Amino acid sequence: MFHKLRKKNKITKEEIIADLIFLIIPFLIVILFLFFFDIHWNFYSDGQLFPPEKYIFPDKSIYLTGGLIGAIIGFFIIKLFIFALKEDKLVINR
């Protein structure tokens, strides 16, 4: 009975593309920050920057796990921000 009361909205192709972009951008940002944190010892005067000679993380899987966790958290933050902007626009238009 309740399923008939709820209006179903179709998910458009543009929304799927936007959600993929909202996942990819935080993923890349987190990987970039993890990489700079991983090689930050090389920024001191005795370190070789290119190619980096010292790393903090012994295993590079931290980039994948950290990137995925950061992408999910970033996705929800972006979606929450967009939802707040839409709600604010509705309140202003009243």
Short mmCIF file of N, CA and C in Angstrom, two decimals:
data_model
loop_
_atom_site.label_atom_id
_atom_site.label_comp_id
_atom_site.label_asym_id
_atom_site.label_seq_id
_atom_site.Cartn_x
_atom_site.Cartn_y
_atom_site.Cartn_z
N MET A 1 0.80 -1.18 0.00
CA MET A 1 0.00 0.00 0.00
C MET A 1 0.86 1.26 0.00
N PHE A 2 1.90 1.28 0.85
CA PHE A 2 2.72 2.48 0.93
C PHE A 2 3.56 2.70 -0.32
N HIS A 3 3.89 1.62 -1.01
CA HIS A 3 4.71 1.78 -2.20
C HIS A 3 3.96 2.49 -3.31
N LYS A 4 2.63 2.47 -3.29
CA LYS A 4 1.85 3.19 -4.30
C LYS A 4 1.76 4.67 -3.97
N LEU A 5 1.90 5.02 -2.70
CA LEU A 5 1.82 6.42 -2.31
C LEU A 5 3.09 7.19 -2.67
N ARG A 6 4.18 6.50 -2.68
CA ARG A 6 5.46 7.15 -2.95
C ARG A 6 5.65 7.31 -4.45
N LYS A 7 5.99 8.51 -4.86
CA LYS A 7 6.24 8.77 -6.27
C LYS A 7 7.66 8.34 -6.60
N LYS A 8 7.80 7.54 -7.63
CA LYS A 8 9.12 7.05 -8.01
C LYS A 8 9.77 8.04 -8.98
N ASN A 9 10.97 8.42 -8.66
CA ASN A 9 11.74 9.29 -9.53
C ASN A 9 12.75 8.45 -10.29
N LYS A 10 12.84 8.69 -11.58
CA LYS A 10 13.84 7.98 -12.37
C LYS A 10 15.20 8.64 -12.18
N ILE A 11 16.20 7.80 -12.11
CA ILE A 11 17.56 8.30 -12.01
C ILE A 11 18.05 8.52 -13.43
N THR A 12 18.48 9.75 -13.69
CA THR A 12 18.90 10.09 -15.05
C THR A 12 20.37 9.75 -15.25
N LYS A 13 20.76 9.73 -16.50
CA LYS A 13 22.15 9.45 -16.85
C LYS A 13 23.07 10.56 -16.32
N GLU A 14 22.59 11.79 -16.32
CA GLU A 14 23.38 12.91 -15.82
C GLU A 14 23.66 12.78 -14.33
N GLU A 15 22.68 12.28 -13.57
CA GLU A 15 22.89 12.08 -12.14
C GLU A 15 23.92 11.00 -11.87
N ILE A 16 23.91 9.94 -12.66
CA ILE A 16 24.90 8.88 -12.50
C ILE A 16 26.30 9.40 -12.82
N ILE A 17 26.42 10.17 -13.89
CA ILE A 17 27.72 10.75 -14.26
C ILE A 17 28.19 11.71 -13.17
N ALA A 18 27.28 12.53 -12.64
CA ALA A 18 27.65 13.46 -11.57
C ALA A 18 28.10 12.70 -10.33
N ASP A 19 27.42 11.61 -9.98
CA ASP A 19 27.83 10.83 -8.82
C ASP A 19 29.20 10.18 -9.02
N LEU A 20 29.48 9.72 -10.22
CA LEU A 20 30.81 9.17 -10.50
C LEU A 20 31.88 10.24 -10.37
N ILE A 21 31.59 11.44 -10.84
CA ILE A 21 32.54 12.54 -10.69
C ILE A 21 32.72 12.87 -9.21
N PHE A 22 31.61 12.86 -8.44
CA PHE A 22 31.70 13.14 -7.01
C PHE A 22 32.45 12.05 -6.26
N LEU A 23 32.58 10.87 -6.82
CA LEU A 23 33.40 9.81 -6.22
C LEU A 23 34.86 9.91 -6.65
N ILE A 24 35.09 10.24 -7.91
CA ILE A 24 36.45 10.26 -8.45
C ILE A 24 37.26 11.42 -7.89
N ILE A 25 36.65 12.60 -7.76
CA ILE A 25 37.40 13.77 -7.28
C ILE A 25 37.94 13.56 -5.86
N PRO A 26 37.12 13.16 -4.87
CA PRO A 26 37.70 12.91 -3.55
C PRO A 26 38.72 11.77 -3.54
N PHE A 27 38.51 10.74 -4.38
CA PHE A 27 39.45 9.63 -4.46
C PHE A 27 40.83 10.14 -4.88
N LEU A 28 40.88 10.97 -5.92
CA LEU A 28 42.16 11.49 -6.39
C LEU A 28 42.79 12.45 -5.39
N ILE A 29 41.98 13.26 -4.73
CA ILE A 29 42.51 14.20 -3.73
C ILE A 29 43.12 13.44 -2.56
N VAL A 30 42.44 12.40 -2.08
CA VAL A 30 42.95 11.61 -0.95
C VAL A 30 44.24 10.90 -1.34
N ILE A 31 44.29 10.34 -2.54
CA ILE A 31 45.51 9.67 -2.99
C ILE A 31 46.67 10.66 -3.08
N LEU A 32 46.41 11.86 -3.56
CA LEU A 32 47.45 12.88 -3.65
C LEU A 32 47.96 13.26 -2.26
N PHE A 33 47.06 13.48 -1.30
CA PHE A 33 47.47 13.81 0.06
C PHE A 33 48.22 12.64 0.71
N LEU A 34 47.77 11.42 0.48
CA LEU A 34 48.48 10.26 1.02
C LEU A 34 49.88 10.14 0.43
N PHE A 35 50.02 10.43 -0.86
CA PHE A 35 51.33 10.36 -1.49
C PHE A 35 52.27 11.40 -0.90
N PHE A 36 51.77 12.64 -0.75
CA PHE A 36 52.63 13.68 -0.17
C PHE A 36 52.98 13.37 1.28
N PHE A 37 52.04 12.79 2.03
CA PHE A 37 52.37 12.38 3.39
C PHE A 37 53.39 11.25 3.38
N ASP A 38 53.28 10.35 2.43
CA ASP A 38 54.18 9.20 2.34
C ASP A 38 55.61 9.64 2.03
N ILE A 39 55.78 10.68 1.24
CA ILE A 39 57.14 11.09 0.85
C ILE A 39 57.60 12.35 1.57
N HIS A 40 56.90 12.81 2.60
CA HIS A 40 57.25 14.10 3.18
C HIS A 40 58.63 14.11 3.83
N TRP A 41 59.18 12.96 4.19
CA TRP A 41 60.55 12.94 4.71
C TRP A 41 61.56 13.39 3.66
N ASN A 42 61.24 13.23 2.40
CA ASN A 42 62.17 13.60 1.33
C ASN A 42 62.23 15.11 1.10
N PHE A 43 61.35 15.87 1.71
CA PHE A 43 61.39 17.32 1.55
C PHE A 43 62.45 17.97 2.43
N TYR A 44 63.01 17.23 3.38
CA TYR A 44 64.08 17.77 4.21
C TYR A 44 65.36 17.88 3.39
N SER A 45 66.34 18.58 3.91
CA SER A 45 67.53 18.91 3.13
C SER A 45 68.35 17.69 2.70
N ASP A 46 68.32 16.60 3.46
CA ASP A 46 69.13 15.44 3.10
C ASP A 46 68.38 14.43 2.22
N GLY A 47 67.13 14.70 1.87
CA GLY A 47 66.34 13.74 1.10
C GLY A 47 66.36 14.03 -0.39
N GLN A 48 66.25 12.98 -1.16
CA GLN A 48 66.15 13.10 -2.61
C GLN A 48 64.68 13.08 -2.98
N LEU A 49 64.21 14.14 -3.65
CA LEU A 49 62.78 14.27 -3.91
C LEU A 49 62.34 13.49 -5.13
N PHE A 50 63.10 13.53 -6.21
CA PHE A 50 62.72 12.82 -7.45
C PHE A 50 63.79 11.83 -7.83
N PRO A 51 63.59 10.58 -7.84
CA PRO A 51 62.47 9.84 -7.25
C PRO A 51 62.62 9.79 -5.73
N PRO A 52 61.53 9.70 -5.01
CA PRO A 52 61.62 9.67 -3.54
C PRO A 52 62.38 8.44 -3.06
N GLU A 53 63.22 8.65 -2.07
CA GLU A 53 64.02 7.52 -1.57
C GLU A 53 63.47 6.93 -0.27
N LYS A 54 62.68 7.70 0.48
CA LYS A 54 62.12 7.20 1.74
C LYS A 54 60.60 7.27 1.69
N TYR A 55 59.98 6.21 2.17
CA TYR A 55 58.52 6.15 2.26
C TYR A 55 58.12 5.82 3.69
N ILE A 56 56.97 6.30 4.12
CA ILE A 56 56.46 5.97 5.44
C ILE A 56 55.73 4.63 5.41
N PHE A 57 54.86 4.45 4.41
CA PHE A 57 54.06 3.23 4.33
C PHE A 57 54.85 2.13 3.64
N PRO A 58 55.01 0.97 4.30
CA PRO A 58 55.75 -0.12 3.64
C PRO A 58 54.96 -0.77 2.51
N ASP A 59 53.64 -0.70 2.59
CA ASP A 59 52.78 -1.33 1.59
C ASP A 59 51.98 -0.24 0.88
N LYS A 60 51.87 -0.34 -0.42
CA LYS A 60 51.16 0.68 -1.20
C LYS A 60 49.66 0.46 -1.25
N SER A 61 49.15 -0.57 -0.58
CA SER A 61 47.70 -0.79 -0.58
C SER A 61 46.97 0.28 0.23
N ILE A 62 47.70 1.03 1.04
CA ILE A 62 47.09 2.12 1.81
C ILE A 62 46.50 3.17 0.87
N TYR A 63 47.08 3.30 -0.32
CA TYR A 63 46.53 4.26 -1.29
C TYR A 63 45.14 3.83 -1.75
N LEU A 64 44.96 2.56 -1.99
CA LEU A 64 43.66 2.06 -2.45
C LEU A 64 42.62 2.13 -1.33
N THR A 65 42.96 1.62 -0.16
CA THR A 65 41.99 1.63 0.94
C THR A 65 41.70 3.05 1.41
N GLY A 66 42.73 3.85 1.56
CA GLY A 66 42.52 5.24 1.97
C GLY A 66 41.77 6.03 0.92
N GLY A 67 42.07 5.77 -0.34
CA GLY A 67 41.36 6.46 -1.42
C GLY A 67 39.90 6.09 -1.47
N LEU A 68 39.58 4.81 -1.28
CA LEU A 68 38.18 4.39 -1.29
C LEU A 68 37.41 4.95 -0.10
N ILE A 69 38.02 4.91 1.08
CA ILE A 69 37.35 5.46 2.26
C ILE A 69 37.17 6.97 2.10
N GLY A 70 38.21 7.65 1.63
CA GLY A 70 38.10 9.09 1.40
C GLY A 70 37.08 9.44 0.33
N ALA A 71 36.98 8.60 -0.70
CA ALA A 71 36.00 8.85 -1.76
C ALA A 71 34.58 8.73 -1.23
N ILE A 72 34.34 7.73 -0.40
CA ILE A 72 32.99 7.54 0.15
C ILE A 72 32.64 8.69 1.10
N ILE A 73 33.57 9.06 1.97
CA ILE A 73 33.31 10.17 2.89
C ILE A 73 33.14 11.47 2.12
N GLY A 74 34.01 11.72 1.15
CA GLY A 74 33.90 12.93 0.34
C GLY A 74 32.62 12.97 -0.47
N PHE A 75 32.18 11.82 -0.98
CA PHE A 75 30.93 11.74 -1.73
C PHE A 75 29.76 12.18 -0.86
N PHE A 76 29.69 11.67 0.36
CA PHE A 76 28.58 12.04 1.23
C PHE A 76 28.65 13.50 1.65
N ILE A 77 29.85 14.04 1.84
CA ILE A 77 29.97 15.46 2.17
C ILE A 77 29.51 16.32 1.01
N ILE A 78 29.90 15.97 -0.21
CA ILE A 78 29.47 16.74 -1.38
C ILE A 78 27.96 16.65 -1.57
N LYS A 79 27.41 15.44 -1.44
CA LYS A 79 25.96 15.28 -1.60
C LYS A 79 25.19 16.04 -0.51
N LEU A 80 25.70 16.04 0.71
CA LEU A 80 25.07 16.80 1.78
C LEU A 80 25.12 18.29 1.50
N PHE A 81 26.24 18.76 0.98
CA PHE A 81 26.39 20.18 0.63
C PHE A 81 25.41 20.56 -0.48
N ILE A 82 25.28 19.72 -1.49
CA ILE A 82 24.35 20.00 -2.59
C ILE A 82 22.90 19.97 -2.09
N PHE A 83 22.58 19.02 -1.21
CA PHE A 83 21.24 18.96 -0.64
C PHE A 83 20.94 20.23 0.16
N ALA A 84 21.91 20.71 0.93
CA ALA A 84 21.71 21.93 1.70
C ALA A 84 21.50 23.13 0.78
N LEU A 85 22.22 23.19 -0.32
CA LEU A 85 22.02 24.29 -1.27
C LEU A 85 20.63 24.24 -1.89
N LYS A 86 20.15 23.05 -2.23
CA LYS A 86 18.80 22.92 -2.80
C LYS A 86 17.73 23.32 -1.79
N GLU A 87 17.90 22.89 -0.54
CA GLU A 87 16.93 23.26 0.49
C GLU A 87 16.95 24.75 0.76
N ASP A 88 18.12 25.35 0.75
CA ASP A 88 18.23 26.79 0.95
C ASP A 88 17.55 27.55 -0.18
N LYS A 89 17.69 27.05 -1.39
CA LYS A 89 17.04 27.68 -2.54
C LYS A 89 15.53 27.59 -2.42
N LEU A 90 15.02 26.45 -1.92
CA LEU A 90 13.58 26.30 -1.72
C LEU A 90 13.06 27.26 -0.66
N VAL A 91 13.82 27.44 0.41
CA VAL A 91 13.40 28.35 1.48
C VAL A 91 13.41 29.79 0.99
N ILE A 92 14.39 30.16 0.21
CA ILE A 92 14.47 31.52 -0.30
C ILE A 92 13.33 31.81 -1.26
N ASN A 93 12.94 30.83 -2.06
CA ASN A 93 11.87 31.03 -3.04
C ASN A 93 10.48 31.09 -2.42
N ARG A 94 10.31 30.70 -1.17
CA ARG A 94 8.99 30.74 -0.53
C ARG A 94 8.55 32.13 -0.22
#
